[in-house]
Coordinates of C-alpha atoms in Angstrom, one line a residue:
Chain A
M2 CA 0.1 -0.1 -0.1
R3 CA 1.1 3.6 -0.5
V4 CA -0.5 6.3 1.5
A5 CA -0.5 10.0 0.5
R6 CA -2.0 13.2 1.9
Y7 CA -3.3 16.1 -0.3
Q8 CA -4.8 19.4 0.2
E9 CA -8.5 19.9 -1.0
A10 CA -9.7 23.4 -0.3
D11 CA -9.3 23.9 3.5
S12 CA -9.2 20.2 4.3
V13 CA -6.4 17.7 4.3
R14 CA -7.5 14.4 2.5
V15 CA -5.7 10.8 3.0
A16 CA -5.4 8.6 -0.2
L17 CA -4.4 5.4 -1.4
V18 CA -1.9 5.6 -4.4
E19 CA -2.2 3.2 -7.1
G20 CA -0.2 3.9 -10.4
E21 CA -1.0 7.4 -11.6
L22 CA -4.3 7.5 -9.5
L23 CA -5.1 8.7 -6.0
L24 CA -8.1 6.8 -4.5
P25 CA -9.3 9.4 -1.4
L26 CA -10.4 7.6 1.7
P27 CA -13.4 9.1 3.8
P28 CA -12.3 12.3 5.7
G29 CA -11.2 11.8 9.2
T30 CA -9.2 8.9 8.0
E31 CA -5.9 8.4 10.0
V32 CA -2.8 7.7 7.9
L33 CA -1.6 5.6 10.9
S34 CA -4.6 3.5 11.1
V35 CA -4.1 2.8 7.4
L36 CA -0.4 1.8 7.6
T37 CA -1.3 -0.4 10.5
A38 CA -4.6 -2.0 9.0
S39 CA -4.3 -5.9 9.1
P40 CA -5.1 -7.8 5.5
T41 CA -8.7 -8.0 6.1
E42 CA -8.8 -4.2 7.2
R43 CA -6.9 -3.1 4.2
L44 CA -9.7 -4.7 1.9
A45 CA -12.3 -2.7 3.7
I46 CA -10.3 0.4 3.5
R47 CA -9.6 -0.1 -0.3
A48 CA -13.6 -0.9 -0.8
G49 CA -14.3 2.5 1.2
A50 CA -12.3 4.5 -1.3
E51 CA -13.9 7.3 -3.2
T52 CA -13.8 8.1 -7.1
A53 CA -10.1 8.0 -8.1
I54 CA -8.3 11.6 -9.1
P55 CA -5.3 11.8 -11.2
L56 CA -2.2 12.2 -9.0
D57 CA -0.8 14.9 -11.1
R58 CA -3.8 17.0 -10.4
A59 CA -3.5 16.8 -6.6
S60 CA -1.6 19.1 -4.4
L61 CA 0.3 16.7 -2.3
I62 CA 1.4 17.5 1.3
A63 CA 3.7 15.7 3.7
P64 CA 2.2 12.3 4.3
L65 CA 2.1 12.4 7.9
D66 CA 2.5 14.9 11.1
P67 CA 5.1 12.7 13.0
P68 CA 5.1 13.7 16.8
A69 CA 9.0 13.4 16.8
M70 CA 11.7 12.7 14.2
R71 CA 15.0 11.2 14.8
D72 CA 17.7 11.6 12.2
F73 CA 20.6 9.1 12.5
V74 CA 24.0 8.7 10.6
T75 CA 24.1 5.5 9.2
F76 CA 26.0 5.6 6.1
E77 CA 29.8 5.1 6.5
R78 CA 30.6 6.5 3.1
H79 CA 28.9 9.8 3.9
V80 CA 30.8 10.0 7.1
Q81 CA 34.1 9.5 5.5
G82 CA 33.5 11.9 3.1
V83 CA 32.4 14.6 5.3
H84 CA 35.4 13.8 7.7
S85 CA 38.1 13.3 5.1
S86 CA 38.9 17.1 5.0
V87 CA 38.8 17.3 8.8
G88 CA 41.2 14.4 9.2
G89 CA 41.9 12.3 12.4
G90 CA 41.3 8.6 13.1
A91 CA 41.4 5.9 10.3
A92 CA 39.8 7.6 7.4
G93 CA 38.7 10.2 9.7
I94 CA 35.9 8.4 11.3
P95 CA 35.6 8.5 15.2
D96 CA 35.4 5.0 16.8
A97 CA 32.4 6.2 18.5
W98 CA 30.6 6.4 15.2
Y99 CA 30.9 2.3 14.7
E100 CA 29.6 1.7 18.3
A101 CA 26.4 2.8 18.2
P102 CA 23.8 4.6 15.8
A103 CA 24.0 8.3 17.0
F104 CA 21.1 10.5 16.1
L105 CA 19.4 13.9 16.8
F106 CA 16.0 15.2 17.3
M107 CA 14.6 17.2 14.5
N108 CA 12.1 20.1 14.4
P109 CA 8.7 18.3 13.9
H110 CA 7.2 21.2 12.6
S111 CA 9.5 21.4 9.8
L112 CA 7.9 19.2 7.0
T113 CA 7.2 20.7 3.7
A114 CA 5.4 19.4 0.7
P115 CA 7.1 16.9 -1.5
F116 CA 6.8 19.0 -4.6
G117 CA 6.6 22.5 -3.1
E118 CA 9.2 25.3 -2.9
V119 CA 11.6 25.5 -0.3
P120 CA 12.4 29.2 0.4
M121 CA 16.4 29.9 0.7
P122 CA 17.1 30.4 4.5
P123 CA 18.3 34.0 5.5
H124 CA 22.2 34.4 6.5
T125 CA 23.6 31.3 4.5
L126 CA 25.9 31.1 1.6
A127 CA 26.1 27.3 1.8
M128 CA 22.6 25.7 1.1
D129 CA 22.6 21.9 0.9
F130 CA 20.3 18.8 0.9
E131 CA 20.7 15.3 2.2
L132 CA 19.2 12.2 0.7
E133 CA 17.7 10.0 3.4
V134 CA 15.0 7.2 3.8
A135 CA 12.6 7.5 6.6
A136 CA 10.9 4.9 8.6
I137 CA 7.7 5.2 10.3
V138 CA 6.9 3.7 13.5
G139 CA 3.5 2.0 13.9
R140 CA 3.0 2.4 17.7
T141 CA 4.1 3.8 21.0
V142 CA 7.0 1.7 22.3
R143 CA 9.7 1.6 24.9
D144 CA 12.5 -1.0 25.1
V145 CA 11.8 -2.9 21.9
D146 CA 12.8 -6.5 21.8
P147 CA 15.3 -6.9 18.8
D148 CA 12.9 -9.8 17.7
D149 CA 9.8 -7.5 17.3
A150 CA 11.4 -4.1 16.1
E151 CA 10.9 -4.9 12.2
S152 CA 7.3 -5.6 12.8
L153 CA 6.8 -2.3 14.2
I154 CA 8.0 -0.3 11.3
V155 CA 5.0 0.3 9.1
G156 CA 6.4 2.3 6.0
Y157 CA 9.0 4.2 4.4
A158 CA 9.6 7.4 2.5
I159 CA 12.1 9.7 1.0
F160 CA 13.6 12.2 3.4
N161 CA 15.5 15.3 2.4
D162 CA 17.2 17.0 5.4
W163 CA 17.8 20.6 4.2
S164 CA 20.9 22.0 5.8
A165 CA 22.5 25.3 5.8
R166 CA 26.4 24.3 6.2
D167 CA 27.8 27.5 7.1
I168 CA 25.0 28.1 9.9
Q169 CA 25.6 24.4 11.2
R170 CA 29.3 24.4 11.2
R171 CA 29.5 27.7 13.4
E172 CA 26.7 26.4 16.0
M173 CA 28.3 22.7 16.0
Q174 CA 31.3 24.6 17.6
V175 CA 29.1 24.9 21.0
N176 CA 29.1 21.0 20.7
L177 CA 25.4 20.2 20.9
G178 CA 25.1 19.5 17.1
P179 CA 23.2 21.6 14.6
S180 CA 20.2 23.9 15.5
K181 CA 19.2 26.8 13.0
G182 CA 21.2 25.0 10.4
K183 CA 18.6 22.3 10.1
D184 CA 15.5 23.3 11.6
F185 CA 13.7 25.4 8.7
A186 CA 12.6 22.5 6.4
N187 CA 12.5 18.7 5.8
T188 CA 10.8 17.3 3.1
L189 CA 9.1 13.6 3.4
G190 CA 7.4 11.9 0.7
P191 CA 6.0 11.7 -1.9
W192 CA 3.8 9.3 0.0
I193 CA 4.5 6.3 2.6
T194 CA 5.1 2.9 1.2
T195 CA 4.2 -0.1 3.4
P196 CA 7.2 -2.8 4.0
D197 CA 5.4 -5.6 2.0
E198 CA 5.8 -3.5 -1.4
L199 CA 9.6 -3.6 -1.0
E200 CA 10.0 -7.3 -0.5
Q201 CA 11.4 -7.8 -4.0
W202 CA 14.4 -5.7 -2.9
R203 CA 15.0 -7.4 0.5
V204 CA 18.7 -8.6 1.2
G205 CA 18.7 -9.9 4.8
D206 CA 17.4 -7.3 6.9
R207 CA 18.2 -4.5 4.6
F208 CA 16.5 -3.3 1.4
D209 CA 18.6 -2.8 -1.9
L210 CA 17.1 0.3 -2.9
R211 CA 18.8 2.5 -5.5
M212 CA 18.8 6.1 -4.2
E213 CA 19.7 9.0 -6.4
V214 CA 19.6 12.9 -6.1
R215 CA 19.8 15.3 -9.0
V216 CA 20.2 19.1 -9.0
N217 CA 18.7 20.5 -12.1
D218 CA 18.9 16.9 -13.7
E219 CA 22.6 16.5 -13.1
L220 CA 23.0 13.4 -10.9
I221 CA 24.9 14.5 -7.9
G222 CA 24.9 11.1 -5.8
E223 CA 23.7 7.6 -5.8
A224 CA 23.8 4.9 -3.3
S225 CA 21.9 1.7 -2.2
L226 CA 19.8 1.8 1.0
A227 CA 21.5 -1.7 1.9
E228 CA 24.7 0.2 2.6
M229 CA 23.2 1.2 6.0
G230 CA 25.5 0.5 8.9
W231 CA 22.4 -0.6 10.8
S232 CA 18.9 -1.8 9.8
F233 CA 15.7 0.2 10.7
A234 CA 15.0 -2.6 13.3
E235 CA 18.1 -1.8 15.1
L236 CA 17.7 1.9 14.9
L237 CA 14.2 1.2 16.5
V238 CA 15.8 -1.0 19.4
H239 CA 18.6 1.7 20.0
S240 CA 16.0 4.6 19.9
S241 CA 13.5 2.9 22.3
R242 CA 16.2 1.7 25.0
D243 CA 14.9 3.2 28.1
A244 CA 13.0 5.8 26.1
W245 CA 9.6 6.4 24.7
V246 CA 9.3 6.2 20.7
G247 CA 5.8 7.5 19.7
A248 CA 3.4 6.1 17.2
G249 CA 4.1 7.8 13.9
D250 CA 7.7 8.8 14.7
V251 CA 10.3 9.0 12.2
L252 CA 13.7 7.4 12.2
A253 CA 15.7 8.7 9.2
T254 CA 18.8 7.1 7.9
G255 CA 21.0 10.4 7.8
T256 CA 22.8 11.2 4.3
C257 CA 23.6 8.1 2.1
G258 CA 27.0 8.0 0.6
G259 CA 27.3 10.9 -2.1
G260 CA 23.9 12.2 -0.8
A261 CA 24.9 15.6 0.0
L262 CA 26.9 18.5 -1.5
A263 CA 28.9 18.9 1.8
E264 CA 30.1 15.3 1.3
W265 CA 31.8 16.4 -2.0
W266 CA 33.3 19.3 -0.5
G267 CA 34.8 17.4 1.9
R268 CA 36.2 15.0 -0.5
R269 CA 37.3 17.7 -2.9
G270 CA 38.6 20.4 -0.6
E271 CA 36.4 22.9 -2.4
Q272 CA 32.9 24.0 -3.0
S273 CA 32.2 22.0 -6.2
P274 CA 29.2 21.4 -7.0
P275 CA 28.5 25.0 -5.9
P276 CA 26.0 25.5 -2.7
L277 CA 22.3 25.4 -3.9
A278 CA 21.0 28.8 -5.4
V279 CA 17.5 30.3 -5.8
G280 CA 16.0 28.5 -8.8
D281 CA 17.7 25.2 -8.5
V282 CA 15.7 22.0 -8.3
V283 CA 16.7 19.1 -6.3
T284 CA 14.8 16.0 -7.4
M285 CA 15.5 12.6 -5.1
T286 CA 14.4 9.3 -6.4
V287 CA 14.4 6.0 -4.2
E288 CA 13.5 2.7 -6.1
G289 CA 10.0 1.5 -4.7
L290 CA 9.5 4.9 -2.8
G291 CA 9.1 7.3 -5.7
T292 CA 10.2 10.9 -6.4
I293 CA 10.4 14.0 -4.5
S294 CA 11.4 17.3 -6.2
N295 CA 11.7 20.9 -4.9
Q296 CA 12.6 24.3 -5.9
I297 CA 14.7 26.7 -4.1
G298 CA 12.6 29.7 -3.4
P299 CA 13.7 33.5 -2.7
I300 CA 14.4 34.3 1.2
R301 CA 10.9 34.7 2.6
S302 CA 12.1 35.1 6.3
P303 CA 12.9 38.6 7.8
G304 CA 15.9 36.9 9.2
H305 CA 15.7 38.5 12.7
R306 CA 19.0 38.3 14.5
V307 CA 19.4 38.3 18.4
P308 CA 22.1 40.2 20.1
A309 CA 25.3 38.4 21.5
A310 CA 25.2 37.0 24.8
R311 CA 25.1 39.3 27.7
P312 CA 28.3 38.2 29.4
L313 CA 28.3 37.6 33.1
S314 CA 31.3 40.0 33.9
P315 CA 32.0 43.0 32.2
A316 CA 34.7 43.3 29.5
P317 CA 38.0 44.4 31.1
G318 CA 37.8 48.4 30.7
A319 CA 34.0 48.6 30.5
Chain B
M26 CA -2.2 31.9 37.7
R27 CA -0.6 28.4 38.3
V28 CA -1.7 25.4 36.4
A29 CA -1.2 21.9 37.1
R30 CA -2.1 18.3 35.9
Y31 CA -2.9 15.4 38.2
Q32 CA -4.1 11.6 37.6
E33 CA -7.4 10.8 38.9
A34 CA -8.1 7.2 38.3
D35 CA -7.7 6.6 34.6
S36 CA -8.1 10.4 33.5
V37 CA -5.7 13.3 33.3
R38 CA -7.3 16.7 35.1
V39 CA -6.3 20.3 34.9
A40 CA -6.3 22.3 38.0
L41 CA -5.3 25.8 39.2
V42 CA -3.0 25.9 42.3
E43 CA -3.8 28.3 45.1
G44 CA -1.6 28.1 47.9
E45 CA -2.0 24.3 49.3
L46 CA -5.1 23.5 47.2
L47 CA -5.9 22.3 43.8
L48 CA -9.0 23.8 42.1
P49 CA -10.1 21.1 39.3
L50 CA -11.2 22.6 36.2
P51 CA -14.0 20.8 34.3
P52 CA -12.9 17.5 32.3
G53 CA -11.9 18.6 28.8
T54 CA -10.2 21.8 29.7
E55 CA -7.0 22.4 27.8
V56 CA -3.7 23.6 29.8
L57 CA -2.9 25.9 26.7
S58 CA -6.3 27.7 26.7
V59 CA -6.0 28.5 30.6
L60 CA -2.5 29.8 30.0
T61 CA -3.6 31.9 27.1
A62 CA -6.8 33.2 28.7
S63 CA -7.7 37.0 28.7
P64 CA -8.3 38.6 32.1
T65 CA -12.1 38.2 31.6
E66 CA -11.8 34.7 30.6
R67 CA -9.6 34.0 33.7
L68 CA -12.6 35.0 36.0
A69 CA -14.7 32.9 34.3
I70 CA -12.3 29.9 34.3
R71 CA -11.8 30.5 38.1
A72 CA -15.6 30.5 38.6
G73 CA -16.0 27.2 36.9
A74 CA -13.6 25.4 39.0
E75 CA -14.9 22.3 41.1
T76 CA -14.5 21.8 44.8
A77 CA -10.7 22.5 46.0
I78 CA -8.7 19.4 46.9
P79 CA -5.4 19.5 49.1
L80 CA -2.4 19.5 46.7
D81 CA -0.5 16.9 48.8
R82 CA -3.2 14.5 48.1
A83 CA -2.8 14.7 44.3
S84 CA -0.8 12.7 41.8
L85 CA 0.8 15.4 39.9
I86 CA 1.9 14.4 36.3
A87 CA 3.9 16.7 34.0
P88 CA 1.6 19.8 33.5
L89 CA 1.9 19.7 29.4
D90 CA 2.5 17.5 26.8
P91 CA 4.6 19.7 24.6
P92 CA 4.9 19.2 20.6
A93 CA 8.5 19.9 20.8
M94 CA 11.1 20.9 23.5
R95 CA 14.3 22.9 22.6
D96 CA 17.0 23.0 25.3
F97 CA 19.6 26.0 24.8
V98 CA 22.9 26.6 26.7
T99 CA 22.2 30.1 27.8
F100 CA 24.3 30.1 31.2
E101 CA 27.9 31.4 30.8
R102 CA 28.9 30.1 34.0
H103 CA 27.8 26.5 33.5
V104 CA 29.5 26.5 30.0
Q105 CA 32.7 27.8 31.6
G106 CA 32.7 25.1 34.4
V107 CA 32.1 22.4 31.9
H108 CA 34.8 23.6 29.4
S109 CA 37.3 24.4 32.1
S110 CA 38.7 20.8 32.4
V111 CA 39.0 20.4 28.7
G112 CA 40.7 23.9 27.9
G113 CA 41.1 25.9 24.6
G114 CA 40.0 29.7 24.1
A115 CA 39.5 32.2 26.7
A116 CA 38.2 30.4 29.9
G117 CA 37.5 27.5 27.4
I118 CA 34.2 29.0 26.1
P119 CA 34.3 28.7 22.1
D120 CA 33.4 32.2 20.4
A121 CA 30.3 30.6 18.7
W122 CA 28.7 30.2 22.2
Y123 CA 28.4 34.2 22.5
E124 CA 27.3 34.7 19.0
A125 CA 23.7 32.9 19.2
P126 CA 22.0 30.9 21.6
A127 CA 22.7 27.2 20.4
F128 CA 20.0 24.5 21.2
L129 CA 19.0 21.0 20.8
F130 CA 15.7 19.3 20.3
M131 CA 14.9 16.7 23.0
N132 CA 12.6 14.0 23.2
P133 CA 9.1 15.3 23.5
H134 CA 7.9 11.8 24.9
S135 CA 10.4 11.8 28.1
L136 CA 8.5 14.2 30.6
T137 CA 8.1 12.5 34.0
A138 CA 6.1 13.5 37.0
P139 CA 7.4 16.2 39.2
F140 CA 7.7 14.0 42.3
G141 CA 7.9 10.6 40.5
E142 CA 10.6 8.2 40.4
V143 CA 13.5 8.4 37.6
P144 CA 14.7 5.0 37.0
M145 CA 18.4 4.7 36.7
P146 CA 19.2 4.4 32.9
P147 CA 21.2 1.0 31.9
H148 CA 24.9 1.2 31.0
T149 CA 25.8 4.5 32.8
L150 CA 28.1 5.2 35.6
A151 CA 27.8 8.8 35.4
M152 CA 24.1 9.9 36.1
D153 CA 23.5 13.7 36.6
F154 CA 20.8 16.2 36.4
E155 CA 20.4 19.8 35.1
L156 CA 18.9 22.5 36.9
E157 CA 17.0 24.8 34.1
V158 CA 13.7 26.8 33.7
A159 CA 11.6 26.2 30.8
A160 CA 9.1 28.8 29.0
I161 CA 6.1 27.6 27.3
V162 CA 5.0 29.2 23.8
G163 CA 1.3 30.1 23.6
R164 CA 0.6 29.6 19.9
T165 CA 2.1 28.5 16.6
V166 CA 4.6 31.2 15.3
R167 CA 7.4 31.8 12.7
D168 CA 9.6 34.8 12.5
V169 CA 8.6 36.2 15.7
D170 CA 9.2 40.0 15.7
P171 CA 11.5 41.0 18.7
D172 CA 8.8 43.4 20.0
D173 CA 6.2 40.7 20.2
A174 CA 8.2 37.7 21.5
E175 CA 7.7 38.4 25.3
S176 CA 3.8 38.5 24.9
L177 CA 4.0 34.9 23.3
I178 CA 5.6 33.3 26.3
V179 CA 2.7 32.4 28.4
G180 CA 4.3 30.4 31.4
Y181 CA 7.3 29.0 33.1
A182 CA 8.1 25.9 35.1
I183 CA 11.3 24.1 36.5
F184 CA 13.1 21.7 34.0
N185 CA 15.2 19.1 35.0
D186 CA 17.2 17.5 31.8
W187 CA 18.4 14.3 33.4
S188 CA 21.7 13.3 31.8
A189 CA 23.8 10.2 31.6
R190 CA 27.3 11.8 31.2
D191 CA 29.3 8.8 30.0
I192 CA 26.9 8.0 27.4
Q193 CA 26.6 11.5 26.3
R194 CA 30.3 12.1 26.2
R195 CA 31.0 9.0 23.9
E196 CA 28.1 9.9 21.4
M197 CA 28.9 13.3 21.3
Q198 CA 32.3 12.4 19.6
V199 CA 30.0 11.8 16.5
N200 CA 29.4 15.4 16.5
L201 CA 25.8 15.5 16.2
G202 CA 25.3 16.3 20.2
P203 CA 23.8 13.9 22.6
S204 CA 21.2 11.5 21.9
K205 CA 20.8 8.2 24.3
G206 CA 22.5 10.4 27.0
K207 CA 19.5 12.6 27.4
D208 CA 16.4 10.9 25.9
F209 CA 15.2 8.8 28.8
A210 CA 13.7 11.3 31.2
N211 CA 13.1 15.2 31.7
T212 CA 11.1 16.6 34.6
L213 CA 8.9 19.7 34.2
G214 CA 6.8 21.1 36.8
P215 CA 5.5 21.2 39.4
W216 CA 3.1 23.3 37.6
I217 CA 3.1 26.1 35.0
T218 CA 3.4 29.6 36.4
T219 CA 2.1 32.7 34.2
P220 CA 4.5 35.5 33.7
D221 CA 2.2 38.1 35.6
E222 CA 3.0 36.1 38.8
L223 CA 6.7 36.8 38.4
E224 CA 6.7 40.7 37.9
Q225 CA 8.2 41.2 41.4
W226 CA 11.2 39.5 40.3
R227 CA 11.5 41.3 37.2
V228 CA 15.0 43.2 36.1
G229 CA 14.7 44.3 32.6
D230 CA 13.9 41.7 30.4
R231 CA 15.1 39.0 32.7
F232 CA 13.6 37.6 36.2
D233 CA 15.9 37.4 39.2
L234 CA 14.6 34.1 40.4
R235 CA 16.9 32.1 42.8
M236 CA 17.5 28.5 41.7
E237 CA 18.9 25.8 43.8
V238 CA 19.5 22.0 43.5
R239 CA 20.0 19.7 46.4
V240 CA 20.8 16.0 46.3
N241 CA 19.7 14.3 49.6
D242 CA 19.3 17.7 51.2
E243 CA 22.8 19.0 50.6
L244 CA 23.0 22.4 48.5
I245 CA 24.9 21.6 45.3
G246 CA 24.4 24.5 43.2
E247 CA 22.7 28.0 43.1
A248 CA 22.2 30.6 40.5
S249 CA 19.7 33.4 39.5
L250 CA 17.7 33.0 36.4
A251 CA 18.7 36.7 35.7
E252 CA 22.1 35.4 34.8
M253 CA 21.0 34.1 31.4
G254 CA 23.1 35.1 28.5
W255 CA 19.9 35.9 26.6
S256 CA 16.2 36.5 27.6
F257 CA 13.4 34.1 26.8
A258 CA 12.0 36.5 24.3
E259 CA 15.3 36.5 22.5
L260 CA 15.3 32.6 22.6
L261 CA 11.9 32.5 20.8
V262 CA 13.2 35.1 18.1
H263 CA 16.2 32.8 17.5
S264 CA 13.9 29.6 17.5
S265 CA 11.3 31.1 15.1
R266 CA 13.7 32.5 12.6
D267 CA 12.6 30.9 9.5
A268 CA 11.2 27.8 11.4
W269 CA 7.9 26.8 13.0
V270 CA 7.5 26.9 16.8
G271 CA 4.4 25.2 17.8
A272 CA 1.8 25.9 20.3
G273 CA 2.8 24.6 23.6
D274 CA 6.4 24.2 22.5
V275 CA 8.9 24.3 25.4
L276 CA 12.3 26.5 25.4
A277 CA 14.4 25.6 28.2
T278 CA 17.5 27.6 29.5
G279 CA 19.9 25.0 29.8
T280 CA 22.0 24.5 32.9
C281 CA 22.4 27.3 35.2
G282 CA 25.6 27.9 36.7
G283 CA 26.5 25.0 39.4
G284 CA 23.4 23.3 38.4
A285 CA 24.8 20.1 37.4
L286 CA 27.3 17.4 38.9
A287 CA 29.2 17.4 35.7
E288 CA 30.0 21.3 36.0
W289 CA 31.8 20.5 39.4
W290 CA 33.5 17.5 37.8
G291 CA 34.8 19.8 35.1
R292 CA 35.9 22.5 37.7
R293 CA 37.6 20.1 40.1
G294 CA 39.1 17.6 37.8
E295 CA 37.3 14.7 39.8
Q296 CA 34.1 13.3 40.2
S297 CA 33.0 15.0 43.3
P298 CA 30.1 15.2 44.4
P299 CA 29.7 11.4 43.0
P300 CA 27.3 10.6 40.2
L301 CA 23.8 10.0 41.4
A302 CA 23.2 6.6 42.7
V303 CA 20.0 4.4 43.2
G304 CA 18.0 6.0 46.2
D305 CA 19.3 9.4 45.8
V306 CA 16.7 12.5 45.9
V307 CA 17.4 15.3 43.5
T308 CA 15.3 18.5 44.7
M309 CA 15.2 21.6 42.6
T310 CA 13.4 25.0 43.9
V311 CA 13.1 28.1 41.8
E312 CA 11.8 31.1 43.4
G313 CA 8.1 31.8 42.5
L314 CA 8.0 28.6 40.4
G315 CA 7.9 26.1 43.4
T316 CA 9.7 22.8 44.0
I317 CA 10.2 19.5 42.1
S318 CA 11.9 16.3 43.8
N319 CA 12.5 12.9 42.3
Q320 CA 14.1 9.8 43.9
I321 CA 16.4 7.6 41.5
G322 CA 15.1 4.2 41.2
P323 CA 16.7 0.8 39.9
I324 CA 17.2 0.1 36.3
R325 CA 13.9 -0.9 34.8
S326 CA 15.0 -1.3 31.3
P327 CA 16.5 -4.5 29.7
G328 CA 19.2 -2.4 28.1
H329 CA 19.1 -4.0 24.7
R330 CA 22.1 -2.9 22.7
V331 CA 22.7 -3.0 18.9
P332 CA 26.0 -4.7 17.3
A333 CA 28.4 -2.4 15.8
A334 CA 28.1 -0.9 12.5
R335 CA 28.2 -3.5 9.7
P336 CA 31.1 -1.9 7.8
L337 CA 31.1 -1.0 4.2
S338 CA 34.4 -2.9 3.4
P339 CA 35.3 -6.1 4.9
A340 CA 38.3 -5.7 7.6
P341 CA 41.7 -6.5 6.3
G342 CA 42.1 -10.3 6.4
A343 CA 38.4 -11.0 6.9

C-alpha cells in the first residue's frame, strides 16, 4: 500500500496511491490507522475509497505529522567523505561512530510538501540537501525487543534534511549538534510505502533500493539503502532503549554516500558542485518509494537576529 | 495563575493551584487555553472550578504535553565550568557560544512526574541532573518580531534535563550532540506559572529568581535566572527565525551555573560530588515556580544493545 495526503480546499485528505491515481479515503481517516491495518482491514479500506483522481492534479502535502523525528548517521561512506577533509583517526571516522547509531531530534514542525518550494534560509551562503530514507513507527513503544522491532515499522518514505552548512558548522562548535542549520525545512514523501511493497528488494534485514539525487537534472550522488551500517529494526531498538518512541515517529537514515553537496566539498576540498542557489531544483528518487522534487525559492524570512550573549562579567575596561 | 495536571483514576485532570489547594477545572479543559486566557476569561475559568482538594493528596503529572522541546545553553558560568577541564580559548568557551543561543531538540515523549521516580538508565556510571527553567510558547509562530516575543511566552516551570554523562560524552564524539545520554527522562513542573506572577522579580527583560538544587538535602548549586546570556524573548526570536515553533513548545534555558554535577567535575577534575546512585533524591527549587523532587529508582530497562555498525568494506584479513 501507498498512502498520501493532499490539500483539497481547506481540508487535508488521505488517499491510497495506485499507479497514476489517487483513491481518496473518507474524511477523518488517519494515516497511521491505514498503515497499521491488517490484511482484512486493508480490503475494507480499499473498498471504502472514493472515486479516483489523477495524481498529477492533486496538491500533495507531507504524508504524516510525526510527533518526533530522529535523524541518524548510518552511512559510513557519507561520514568518511564529510570527515576526510577534517582528518583524524582511520579514514577520519571516530570509533564512537561504529559503536552505536548516533542521532539527533529534528524540528517536528518543519515538514514541507513533496513538490513544494523551499525558500532559501536567511544568512546562509552554503545551502545543501541530504538524501535519506525515513521509516515510520506504528505504535508507541519503549524497550523494543530486537525480535519485535522490524514488525513495528509500518512504512518508508524519501527524506530530505535540508541543511545550511555555514550556519550548522558555526553552531556545532558549541558541541550540541546543529540547530538553526537544520530546523527550517525537511521534505518527506512523496507518500508512505508499506514494507510489503519492498520485499522484492530485500537482502537480509536491509532493502537494496537504489537512491539518487539530482540538481537541475545533473546526477550528484547515488547509493543503495542496503549500505546502512544498521538496519531500521536496529535503529528502533536503539531509540527505544529506556525511552519512549511515539506512534508515527520518524527514524531517518541520515545522508547516504554521495547524498549531500557537503560530502563532495569534504572529498574535493572546494565547494564543487556549488551550494544551492535560488531557482535550483533538487530531485530525489528512491527505487520503490517514488520521487520528490523541490525548487529553492527566494528568502521569505525577515531573518531577525538576536544580540550576542550578555556576558556575566563586564569586559575589561568597560 | 498556576496550572497543574494530576492523575485521577484513569483520566488526566487540569487544575489551578492556589496556596496548598488544587482547584480542578472541568474535564476537557486544555492547559494551553488556560495559559492564554484573557483577564475576563480567567475570571470565568476560576468561577468554573470544582471543589478544591489538598495539593498534597493529588498525584501530579507533567503539566503539559509539549509538541517539541528545545534545550539551549544560555548560562555562561555553566559553560565555563564544563569547558574548564577541557581547555582551549579564553576560559575555554568557544566564540560561537556568544554569537547565538545554540540549542538541541529533546525527546518530546520523555516527561516524568514532578515528584515521580526516575529509574536509573542502563549502561551508565555517571548519572546527573541539570537545573533549568522552561518557558512555554502560547501559539504556533514563525519569524517572531523581537517586539512581540515576550507576549508570546505564556508560562514558566522548573525543568530537569536528566543526563547520563558517560553515554553522552561518547556519542558526542560523532559531533551531532547527545542522543541516548539525554532522551530517557526530563522533569517539568511542579506546575506552570504565568508571567504576571513573576513581576516582583523582574529586572529589565530577565527575572531574578533564585534557583537551587539539592541532592539528599545537600545544596549542590545555586544561581539566579537573571544570569541568562539571552532573555526568553530572544530565545523565541532565534528559534522561530525561518522555522515553526508550535503552540505549547518548550524553550529551556540549559543548565544554570552550578546546576549539574558535571560542572563540578569539570572545575575540580574529579567526580566530586559523586554521580547519582539509586535512592538519591534530587530536589530543585526556583523562586516563584515551586519545587520538584525525584528519587532515582533501580534500572527498569532491559538495556538492549545493537551490534556495532556493519562496515562497508570487510576488515583486512576478513
